[in-house]
PDB file of C-alpha atoms in Angstrom:
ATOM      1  CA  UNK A 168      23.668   0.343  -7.681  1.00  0.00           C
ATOM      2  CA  UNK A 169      23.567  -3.231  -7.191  1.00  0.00           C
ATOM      3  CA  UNK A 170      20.060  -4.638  -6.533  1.00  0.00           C
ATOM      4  CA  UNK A 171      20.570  -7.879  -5.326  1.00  0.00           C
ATOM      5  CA  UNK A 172      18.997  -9.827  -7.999  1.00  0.00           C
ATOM      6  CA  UNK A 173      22.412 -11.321  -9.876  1.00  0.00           C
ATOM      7  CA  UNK A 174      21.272 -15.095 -10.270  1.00  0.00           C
ATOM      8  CA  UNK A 175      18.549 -15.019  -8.127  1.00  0.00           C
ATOM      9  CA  UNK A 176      15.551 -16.763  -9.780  1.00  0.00           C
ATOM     10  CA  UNK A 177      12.552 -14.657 -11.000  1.00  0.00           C
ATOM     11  CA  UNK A 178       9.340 -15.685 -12.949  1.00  0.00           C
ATOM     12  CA  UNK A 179       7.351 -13.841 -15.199  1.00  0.00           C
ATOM     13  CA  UNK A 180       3.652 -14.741 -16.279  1.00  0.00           C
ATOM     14  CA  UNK A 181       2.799 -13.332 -20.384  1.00  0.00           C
ATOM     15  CA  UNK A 182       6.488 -12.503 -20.555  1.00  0.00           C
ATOM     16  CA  UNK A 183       6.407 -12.766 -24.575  1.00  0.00           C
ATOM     17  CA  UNK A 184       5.400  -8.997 -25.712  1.00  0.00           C
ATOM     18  CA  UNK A 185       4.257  -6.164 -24.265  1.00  0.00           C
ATOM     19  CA  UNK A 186       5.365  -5.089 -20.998  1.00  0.00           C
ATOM     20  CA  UNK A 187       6.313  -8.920 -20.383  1.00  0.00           C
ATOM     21  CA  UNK A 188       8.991  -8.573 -23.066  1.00  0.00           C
ATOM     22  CA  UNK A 189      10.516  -5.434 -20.859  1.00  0.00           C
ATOM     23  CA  UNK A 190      10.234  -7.336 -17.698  1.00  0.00           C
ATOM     24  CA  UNK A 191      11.723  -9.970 -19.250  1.00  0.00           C
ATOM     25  CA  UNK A 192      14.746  -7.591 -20.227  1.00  0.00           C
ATOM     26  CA  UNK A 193      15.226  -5.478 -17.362  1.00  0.00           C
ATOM     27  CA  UNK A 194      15.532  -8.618 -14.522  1.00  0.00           C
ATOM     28  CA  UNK A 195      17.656 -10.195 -17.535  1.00  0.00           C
ATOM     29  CA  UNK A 196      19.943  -7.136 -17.229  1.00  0.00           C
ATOM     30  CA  UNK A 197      20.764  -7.062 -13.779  1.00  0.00           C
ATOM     31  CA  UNK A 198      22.005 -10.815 -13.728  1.00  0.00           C
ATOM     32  CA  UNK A 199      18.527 -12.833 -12.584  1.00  0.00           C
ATOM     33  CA  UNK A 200      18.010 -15.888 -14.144  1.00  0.00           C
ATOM     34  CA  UNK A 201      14.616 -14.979 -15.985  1.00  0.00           C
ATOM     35  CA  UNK A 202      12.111 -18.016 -16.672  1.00  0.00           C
ATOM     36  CA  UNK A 203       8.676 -16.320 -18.601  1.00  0.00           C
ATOM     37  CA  UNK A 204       5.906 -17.711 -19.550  1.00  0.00           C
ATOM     38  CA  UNK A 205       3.381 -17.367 -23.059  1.00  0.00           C
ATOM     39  CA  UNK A 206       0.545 -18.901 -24.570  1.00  0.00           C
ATOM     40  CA  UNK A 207       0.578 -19.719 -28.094  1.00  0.00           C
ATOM     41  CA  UNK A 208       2.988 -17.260 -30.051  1.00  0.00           C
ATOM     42  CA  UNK A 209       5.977 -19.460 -29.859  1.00  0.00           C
ATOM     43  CA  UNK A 210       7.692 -17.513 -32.358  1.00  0.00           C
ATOM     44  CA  UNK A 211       7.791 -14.230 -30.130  1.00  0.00           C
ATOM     45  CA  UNK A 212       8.884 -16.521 -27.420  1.00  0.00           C
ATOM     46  CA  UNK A 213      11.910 -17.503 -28.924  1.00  0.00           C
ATOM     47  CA  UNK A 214      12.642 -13.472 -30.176  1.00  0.00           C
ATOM     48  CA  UNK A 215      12.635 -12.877 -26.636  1.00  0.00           C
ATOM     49  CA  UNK A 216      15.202 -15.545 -25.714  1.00  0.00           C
ATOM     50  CA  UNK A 217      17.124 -14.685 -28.226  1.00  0.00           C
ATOM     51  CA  UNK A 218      17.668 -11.229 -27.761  1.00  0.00           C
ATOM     52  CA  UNK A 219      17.584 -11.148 -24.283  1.00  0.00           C
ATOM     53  CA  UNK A 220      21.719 -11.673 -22.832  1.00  0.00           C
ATOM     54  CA  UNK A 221      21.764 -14.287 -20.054  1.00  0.00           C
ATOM     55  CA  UNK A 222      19.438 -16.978 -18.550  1.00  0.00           C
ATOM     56  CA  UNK A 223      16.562 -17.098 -19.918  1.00  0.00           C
ATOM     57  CA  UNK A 224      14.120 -19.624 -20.409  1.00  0.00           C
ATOM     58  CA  UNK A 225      10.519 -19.517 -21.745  1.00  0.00           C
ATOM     59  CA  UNK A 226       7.838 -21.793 -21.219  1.00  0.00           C
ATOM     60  CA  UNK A 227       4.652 -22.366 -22.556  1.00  0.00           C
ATOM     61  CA  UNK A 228       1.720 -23.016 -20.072  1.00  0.00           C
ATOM     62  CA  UNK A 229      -1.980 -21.628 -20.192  1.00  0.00           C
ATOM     63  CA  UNK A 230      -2.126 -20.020 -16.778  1.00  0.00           C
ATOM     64  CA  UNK A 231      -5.704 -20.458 -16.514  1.00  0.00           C
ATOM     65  CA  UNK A 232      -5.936 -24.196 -16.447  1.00  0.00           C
ATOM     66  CA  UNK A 233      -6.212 -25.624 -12.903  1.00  0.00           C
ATOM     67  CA  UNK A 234      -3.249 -26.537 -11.407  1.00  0.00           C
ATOM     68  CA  UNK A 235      -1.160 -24.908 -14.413  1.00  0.00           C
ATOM     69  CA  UNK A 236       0.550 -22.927 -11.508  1.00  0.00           C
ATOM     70  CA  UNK A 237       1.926 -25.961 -10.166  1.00  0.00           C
ATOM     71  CA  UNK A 238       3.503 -27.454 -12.959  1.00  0.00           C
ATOM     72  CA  UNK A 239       5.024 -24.362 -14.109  1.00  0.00           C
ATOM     73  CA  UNK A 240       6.750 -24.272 -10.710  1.00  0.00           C
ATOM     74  CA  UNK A 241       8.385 -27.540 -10.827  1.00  0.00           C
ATOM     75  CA  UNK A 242       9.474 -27.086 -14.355  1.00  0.00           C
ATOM     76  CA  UNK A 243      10.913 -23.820 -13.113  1.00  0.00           C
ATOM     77  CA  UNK A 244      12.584 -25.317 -10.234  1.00  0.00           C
ATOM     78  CA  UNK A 245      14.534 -28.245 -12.506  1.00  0.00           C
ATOM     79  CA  UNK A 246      15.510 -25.212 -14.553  1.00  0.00           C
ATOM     80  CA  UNK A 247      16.693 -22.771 -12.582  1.00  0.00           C
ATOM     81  CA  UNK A 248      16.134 -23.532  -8.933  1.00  0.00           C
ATOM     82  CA  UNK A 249      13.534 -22.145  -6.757  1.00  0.00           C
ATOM     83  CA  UNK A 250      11.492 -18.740  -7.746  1.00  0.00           C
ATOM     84  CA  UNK A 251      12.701 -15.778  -5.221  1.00  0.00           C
ATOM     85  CA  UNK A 252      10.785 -13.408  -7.280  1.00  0.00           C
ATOM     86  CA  UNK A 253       7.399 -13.808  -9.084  1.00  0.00           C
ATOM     87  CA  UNK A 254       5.743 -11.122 -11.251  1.00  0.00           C
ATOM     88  CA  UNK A 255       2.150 -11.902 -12.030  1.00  0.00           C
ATOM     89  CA  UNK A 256       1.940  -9.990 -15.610  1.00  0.00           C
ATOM     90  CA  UNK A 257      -0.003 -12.396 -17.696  1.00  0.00           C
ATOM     91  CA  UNK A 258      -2.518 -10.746 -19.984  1.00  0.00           C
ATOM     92  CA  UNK A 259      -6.074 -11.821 -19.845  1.00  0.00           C
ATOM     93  CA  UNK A 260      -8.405 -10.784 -22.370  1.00  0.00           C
ATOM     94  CA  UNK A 261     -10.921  -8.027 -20.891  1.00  0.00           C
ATOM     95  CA  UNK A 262     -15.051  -7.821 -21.677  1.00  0.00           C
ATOM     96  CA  UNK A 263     -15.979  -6.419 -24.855  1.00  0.00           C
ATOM     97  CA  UNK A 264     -17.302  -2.600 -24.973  1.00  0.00           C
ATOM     98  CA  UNK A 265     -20.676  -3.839 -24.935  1.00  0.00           C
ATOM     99  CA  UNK A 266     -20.719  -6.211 -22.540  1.00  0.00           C
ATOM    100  CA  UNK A 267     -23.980  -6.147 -20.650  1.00  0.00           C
ATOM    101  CA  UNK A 268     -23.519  -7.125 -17.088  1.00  0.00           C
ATOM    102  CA  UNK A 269     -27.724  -8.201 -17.177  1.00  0.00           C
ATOM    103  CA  UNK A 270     -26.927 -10.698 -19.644  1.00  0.00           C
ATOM    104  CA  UNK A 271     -23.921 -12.286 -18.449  1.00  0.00           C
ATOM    105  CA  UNK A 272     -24.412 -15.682 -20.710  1.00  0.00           C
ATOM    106  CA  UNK A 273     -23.087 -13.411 -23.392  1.00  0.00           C
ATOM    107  CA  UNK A 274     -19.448 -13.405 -22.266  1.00  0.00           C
ATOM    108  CA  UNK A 275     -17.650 -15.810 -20.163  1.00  0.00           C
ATOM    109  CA  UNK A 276     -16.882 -13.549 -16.985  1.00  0.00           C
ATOM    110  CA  UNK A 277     -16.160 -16.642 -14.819  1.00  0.00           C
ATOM    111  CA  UNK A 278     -13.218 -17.004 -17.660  1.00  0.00           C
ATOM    112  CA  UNK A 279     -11.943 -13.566 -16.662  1.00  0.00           C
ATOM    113  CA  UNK A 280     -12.031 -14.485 -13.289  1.00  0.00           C
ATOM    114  CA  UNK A 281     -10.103 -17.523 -13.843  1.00  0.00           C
ATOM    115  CA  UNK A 282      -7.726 -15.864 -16.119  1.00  0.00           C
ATOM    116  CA  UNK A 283      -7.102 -12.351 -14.072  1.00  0.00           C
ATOM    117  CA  UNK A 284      -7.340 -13.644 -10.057  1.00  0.00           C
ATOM    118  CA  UNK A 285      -7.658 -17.263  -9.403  1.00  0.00           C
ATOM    119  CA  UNK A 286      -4.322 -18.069 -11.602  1.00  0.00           C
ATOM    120  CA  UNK A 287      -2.222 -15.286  -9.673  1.00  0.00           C
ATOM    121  CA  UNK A 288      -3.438 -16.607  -6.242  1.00  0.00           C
ATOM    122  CA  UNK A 289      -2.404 -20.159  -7.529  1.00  0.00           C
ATOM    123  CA  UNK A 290       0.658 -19.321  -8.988  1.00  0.00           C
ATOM    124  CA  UNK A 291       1.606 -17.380  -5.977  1.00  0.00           C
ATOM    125  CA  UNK A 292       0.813 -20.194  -3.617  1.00  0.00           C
ATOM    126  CA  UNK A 293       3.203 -22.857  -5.418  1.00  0.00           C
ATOM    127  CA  UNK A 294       6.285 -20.362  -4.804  1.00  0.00           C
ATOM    128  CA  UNK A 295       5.459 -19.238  -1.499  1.00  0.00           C
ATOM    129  CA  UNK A 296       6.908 -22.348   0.092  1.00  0.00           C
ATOM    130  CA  UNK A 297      10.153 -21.593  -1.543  1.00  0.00           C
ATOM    131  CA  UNK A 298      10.566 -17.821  -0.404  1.00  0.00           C
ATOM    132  CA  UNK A 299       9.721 -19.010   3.084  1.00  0.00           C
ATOM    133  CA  UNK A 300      12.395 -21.810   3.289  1.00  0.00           C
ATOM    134  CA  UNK A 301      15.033 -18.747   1.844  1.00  0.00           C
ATOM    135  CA  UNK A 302      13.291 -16.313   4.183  1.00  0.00           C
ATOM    136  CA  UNK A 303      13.332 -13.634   1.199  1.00  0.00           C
ATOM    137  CA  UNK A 304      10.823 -13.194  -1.853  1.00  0.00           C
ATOM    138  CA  UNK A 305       9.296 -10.562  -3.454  1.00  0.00           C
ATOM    139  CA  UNK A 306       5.732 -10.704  -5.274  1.00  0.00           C
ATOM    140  CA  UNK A 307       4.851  -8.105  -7.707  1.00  0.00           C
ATOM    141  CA  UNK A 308       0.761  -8.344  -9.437  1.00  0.00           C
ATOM    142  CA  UNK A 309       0.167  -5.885 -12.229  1.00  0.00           C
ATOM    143  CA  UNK A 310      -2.973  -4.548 -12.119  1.00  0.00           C
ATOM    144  CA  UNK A 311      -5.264  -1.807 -13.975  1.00  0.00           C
ATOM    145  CA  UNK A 312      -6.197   1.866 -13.130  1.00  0.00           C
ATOM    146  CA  UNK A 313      -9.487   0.933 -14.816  1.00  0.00           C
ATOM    147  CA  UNK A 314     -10.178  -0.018 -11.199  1.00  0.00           C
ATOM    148  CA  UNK A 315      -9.864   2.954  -9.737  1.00  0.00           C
ATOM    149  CA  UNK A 316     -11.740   4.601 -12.647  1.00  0.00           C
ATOM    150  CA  UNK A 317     -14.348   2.166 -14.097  1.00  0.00           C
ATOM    151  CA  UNK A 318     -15.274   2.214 -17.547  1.00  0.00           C
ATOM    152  CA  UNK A 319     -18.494   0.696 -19.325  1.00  0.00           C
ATOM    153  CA  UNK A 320     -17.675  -2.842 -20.331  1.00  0.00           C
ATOM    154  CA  UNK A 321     -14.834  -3.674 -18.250  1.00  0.00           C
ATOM    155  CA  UNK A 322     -17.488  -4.946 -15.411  1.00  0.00           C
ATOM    156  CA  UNK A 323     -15.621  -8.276 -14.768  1.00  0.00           C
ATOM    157  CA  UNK A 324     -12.191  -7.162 -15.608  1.00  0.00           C
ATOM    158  CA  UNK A 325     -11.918  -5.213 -13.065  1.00  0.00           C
ATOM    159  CA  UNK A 326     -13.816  -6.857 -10.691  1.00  0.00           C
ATOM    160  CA  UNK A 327     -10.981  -9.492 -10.751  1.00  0.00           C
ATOM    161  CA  UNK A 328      -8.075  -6.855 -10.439  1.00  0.00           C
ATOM    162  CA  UNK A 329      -9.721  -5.350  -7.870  1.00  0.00           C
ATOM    163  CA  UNK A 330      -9.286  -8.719  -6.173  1.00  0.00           C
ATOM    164  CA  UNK A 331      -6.026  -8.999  -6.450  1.00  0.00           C
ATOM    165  CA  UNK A 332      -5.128  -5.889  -4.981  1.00  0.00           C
ATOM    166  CA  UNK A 333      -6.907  -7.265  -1.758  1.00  0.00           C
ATOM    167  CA  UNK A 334      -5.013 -10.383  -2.306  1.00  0.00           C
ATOM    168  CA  UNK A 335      -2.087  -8.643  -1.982  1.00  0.00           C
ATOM    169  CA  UNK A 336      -2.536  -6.584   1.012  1.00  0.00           C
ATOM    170  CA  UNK A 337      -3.143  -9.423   3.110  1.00  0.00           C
ATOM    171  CA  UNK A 338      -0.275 -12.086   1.093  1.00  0.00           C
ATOM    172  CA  UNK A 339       1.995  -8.834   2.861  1.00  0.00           C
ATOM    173  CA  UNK A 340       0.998  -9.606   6.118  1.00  0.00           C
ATOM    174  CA  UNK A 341       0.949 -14.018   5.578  1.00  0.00           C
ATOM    175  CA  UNK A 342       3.990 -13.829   3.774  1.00  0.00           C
ATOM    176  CA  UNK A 343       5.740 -11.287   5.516  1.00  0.00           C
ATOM    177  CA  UNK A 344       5.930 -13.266   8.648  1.00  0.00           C
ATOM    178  CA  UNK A 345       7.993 -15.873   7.137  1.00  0.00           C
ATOM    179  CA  UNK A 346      10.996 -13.917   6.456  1.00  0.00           C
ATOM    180  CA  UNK A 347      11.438 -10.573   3.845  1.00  0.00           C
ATOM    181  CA  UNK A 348       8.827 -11.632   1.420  1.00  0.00           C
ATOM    182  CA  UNK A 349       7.526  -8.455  -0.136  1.00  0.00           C
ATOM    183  CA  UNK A 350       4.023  -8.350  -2.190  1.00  0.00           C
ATOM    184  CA  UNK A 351       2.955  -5.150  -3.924  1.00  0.00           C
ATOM    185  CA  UNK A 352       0.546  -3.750  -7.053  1.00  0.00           C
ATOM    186  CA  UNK A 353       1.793  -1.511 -10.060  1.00  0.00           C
ATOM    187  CA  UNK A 354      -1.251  -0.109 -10.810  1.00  0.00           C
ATOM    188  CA  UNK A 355      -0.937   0.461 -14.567  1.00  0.00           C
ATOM    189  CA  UNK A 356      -2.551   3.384 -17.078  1.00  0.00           C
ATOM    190  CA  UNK A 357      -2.183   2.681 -20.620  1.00  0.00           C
ATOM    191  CA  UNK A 358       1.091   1.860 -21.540  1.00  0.00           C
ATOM    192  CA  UNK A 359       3.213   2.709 -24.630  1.00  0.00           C
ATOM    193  CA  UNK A 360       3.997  -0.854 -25.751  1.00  0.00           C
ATOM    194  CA  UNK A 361       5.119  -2.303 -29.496  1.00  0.00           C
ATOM    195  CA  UNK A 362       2.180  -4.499 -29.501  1.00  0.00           C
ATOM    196  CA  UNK A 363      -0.016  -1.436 -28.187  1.00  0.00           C
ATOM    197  CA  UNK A 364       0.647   1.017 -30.919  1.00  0.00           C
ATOM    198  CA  UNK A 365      -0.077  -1.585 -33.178  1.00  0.00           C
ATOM    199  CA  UNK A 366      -3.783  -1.650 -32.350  1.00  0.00           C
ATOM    200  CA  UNK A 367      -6.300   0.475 -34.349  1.00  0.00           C
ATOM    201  CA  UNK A 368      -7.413   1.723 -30.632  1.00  0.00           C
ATOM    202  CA  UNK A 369      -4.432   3.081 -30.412  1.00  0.00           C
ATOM    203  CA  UNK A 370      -4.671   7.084 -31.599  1.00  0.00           C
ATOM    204  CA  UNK A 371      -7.931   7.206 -30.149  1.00  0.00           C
ATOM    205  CA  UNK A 372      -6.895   6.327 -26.255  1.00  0.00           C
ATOM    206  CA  UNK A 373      -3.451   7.748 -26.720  1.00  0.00           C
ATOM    207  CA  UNK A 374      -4.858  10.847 -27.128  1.00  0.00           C
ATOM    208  CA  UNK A 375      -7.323  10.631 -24.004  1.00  0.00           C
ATOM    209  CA  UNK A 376      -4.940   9.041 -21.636  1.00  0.00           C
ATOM    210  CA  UNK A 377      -2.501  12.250 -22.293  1.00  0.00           C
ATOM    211  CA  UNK A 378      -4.267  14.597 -21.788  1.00  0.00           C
ATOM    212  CA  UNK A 379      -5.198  13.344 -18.451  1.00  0.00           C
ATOM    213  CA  UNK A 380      -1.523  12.743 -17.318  1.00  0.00           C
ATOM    214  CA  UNK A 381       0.386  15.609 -15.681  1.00  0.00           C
ATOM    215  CA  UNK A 382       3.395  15.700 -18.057  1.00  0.00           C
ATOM    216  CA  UNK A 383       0.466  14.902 -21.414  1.00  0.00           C
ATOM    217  CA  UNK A 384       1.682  11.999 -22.656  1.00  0.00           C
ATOM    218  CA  UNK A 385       1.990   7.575 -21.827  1.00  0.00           C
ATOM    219  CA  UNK A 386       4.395   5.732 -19.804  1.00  0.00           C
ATOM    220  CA  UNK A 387       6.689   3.607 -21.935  1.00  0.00           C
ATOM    221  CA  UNK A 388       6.896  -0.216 -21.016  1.00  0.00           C
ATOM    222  CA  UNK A 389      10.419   0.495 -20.463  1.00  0.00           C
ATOM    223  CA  UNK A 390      10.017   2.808 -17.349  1.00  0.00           C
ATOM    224  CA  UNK A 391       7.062   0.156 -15.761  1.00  0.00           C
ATOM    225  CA  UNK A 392       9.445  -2.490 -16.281  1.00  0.00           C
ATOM    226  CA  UNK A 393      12.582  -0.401 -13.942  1.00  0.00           C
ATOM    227  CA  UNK A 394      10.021   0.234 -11.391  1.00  0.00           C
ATOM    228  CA  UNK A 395       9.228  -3.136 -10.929  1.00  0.00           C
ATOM    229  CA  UNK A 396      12.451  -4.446 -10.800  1.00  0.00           C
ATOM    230  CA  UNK A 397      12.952  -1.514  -8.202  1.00  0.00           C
ATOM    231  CA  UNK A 398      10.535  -3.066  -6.284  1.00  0.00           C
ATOM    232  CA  UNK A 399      11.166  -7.070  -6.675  1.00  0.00           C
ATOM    233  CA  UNK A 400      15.235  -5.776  -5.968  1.00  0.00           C
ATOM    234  CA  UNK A 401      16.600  -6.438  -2.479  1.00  0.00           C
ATOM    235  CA  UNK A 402      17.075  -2.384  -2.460  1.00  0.00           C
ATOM    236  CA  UNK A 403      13.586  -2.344  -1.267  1.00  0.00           C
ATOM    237  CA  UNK A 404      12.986  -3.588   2.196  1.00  0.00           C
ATOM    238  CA  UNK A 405      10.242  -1.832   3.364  1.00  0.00           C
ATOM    239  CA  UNK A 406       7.495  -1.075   0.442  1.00  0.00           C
ATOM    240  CA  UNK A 407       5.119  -4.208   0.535  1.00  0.00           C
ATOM    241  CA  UNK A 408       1.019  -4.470   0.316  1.00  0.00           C
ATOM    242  CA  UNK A 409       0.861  -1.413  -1.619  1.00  0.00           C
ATOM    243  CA  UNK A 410      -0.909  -0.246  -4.593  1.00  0.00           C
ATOM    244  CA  UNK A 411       2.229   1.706  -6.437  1.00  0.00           C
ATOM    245  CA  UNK A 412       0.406   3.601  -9.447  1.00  0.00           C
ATOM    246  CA  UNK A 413       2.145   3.616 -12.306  1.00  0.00           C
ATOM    247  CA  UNK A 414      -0.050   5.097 -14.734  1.00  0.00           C
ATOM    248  CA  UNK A 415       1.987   8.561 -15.149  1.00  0.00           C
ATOM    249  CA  UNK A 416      -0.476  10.694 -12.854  1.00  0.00           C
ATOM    250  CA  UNK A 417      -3.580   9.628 -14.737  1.00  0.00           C
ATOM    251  CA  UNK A 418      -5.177   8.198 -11.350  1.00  0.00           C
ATOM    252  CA  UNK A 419      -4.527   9.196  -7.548  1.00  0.00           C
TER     253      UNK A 419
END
């Protein structure tokens, strides 16, 4: 099936490991000219340009510097034209487990703000203007079924994703009245990733998240990263401002 994305130009936020690095791959594989952004690890970035076949370009940008969004655009656009599809993936770091929302000078939640809402709105403000001169765009914000669920500690985390989700909803309506621009949520469980099975967490939250999920075990980063394309392709026409849960059956 041909999804409509050969050479169209798509840009990834934290596209350097994790479910970035799949992302990264899958639009890669069905022709899209792939520009991704990291933070610091610029040795990852270059493993994923290398063994990724076809355009791809990475750059390096903290997303959660004021008007970072911006700039990454127009380096973007002298690279590889204007962004049809944006995929706001970048991971933020979340509140520590004992975070106590009463003493807030303890951890920098207007940090996870920054880093988890205010630099997907930005981002996805700079490329607007360029799906609504093509009349066609697709937005897709990864999100967190932490907020559905809640969990002690994650206070501001969610808080922002839960923001986004709203931010969403109503780009569907702004954006969708400039042409078919398309903005949806994959609301995401915890993922089988290289970098997660790396973490000493790991066994621990493996073993809960399974044996909440229907078929007792994770999604794989690979199967996230074919929905999304799925849903940035110009196969879909019709799914926008949704929340499209992802997390294997672990939330409804």
């Amino acid at each position: 099936m041909d999804l409509g994305l050969r050479d169209r130009t798509v840009l990834i936020t934290g596209g350097s490991g994790g479910i970035g690095r799949e992302l990264v791959r899958a639009f890669a594989a069905e022709g899209a000219q792939v520009a991704f952004t990291y933070h610091a690890d610029d040795r990852s970035a270059r493993t994923v340009e290398e063994e990724t076949d076809g355009a791809v370009r990475s750059f390096r940008y903290a997303m959660n510097e004021p008007g970072a969004g911006v700039r990454l655009v127009g380096d973007v656009l002298n690279w590889g034209g204007p962004v049809q599809v944006l995929i706001n993936n970048a991971l933020s770091p979340m509140s520590p487990p004992d975070a106590d929302i009463g003493k807030l000078e303890r951890f920098p939640w207007r940090e996870s703000l920054r880093d988890n809402i205010e630099s997907a709105v930005e981002l996805s403000g700079a490329v607007l203007e360029h799906m609504g001169e093509a009349k066609w765009g697709r937005f897709v914000h990864v999100s967190s079924s932490l907020v559905a669920q809640g969990k002690r500690g994650f206070e501001f985390y969610t808080t922002a994703k839960a923001a986004l989700h709203g931010f969403s909803r109503s780009l569907a309506f702004s954006a969708g009245a400039m042409g078919e621009i398309l903005s949806n949520v994959v609301v995401l469980g915890l993922t089988r990733t290289a970098r997660n099975v790396r973490e000493p967490w790991y066994p621990e939250y493996r073993e809960e998240f399974a044996a909440l999920s229907p078929f007792g075990d994770l999604v794989d980063a690979a199967d996230v990263a074919r929905m999304v394309v799925m849903l940035a392709s110009a196969q879909n026409r019709v799914v926008t401002g949704q929340e499209v849960d992802l997390s294997g059956g672990v939330t409804w």
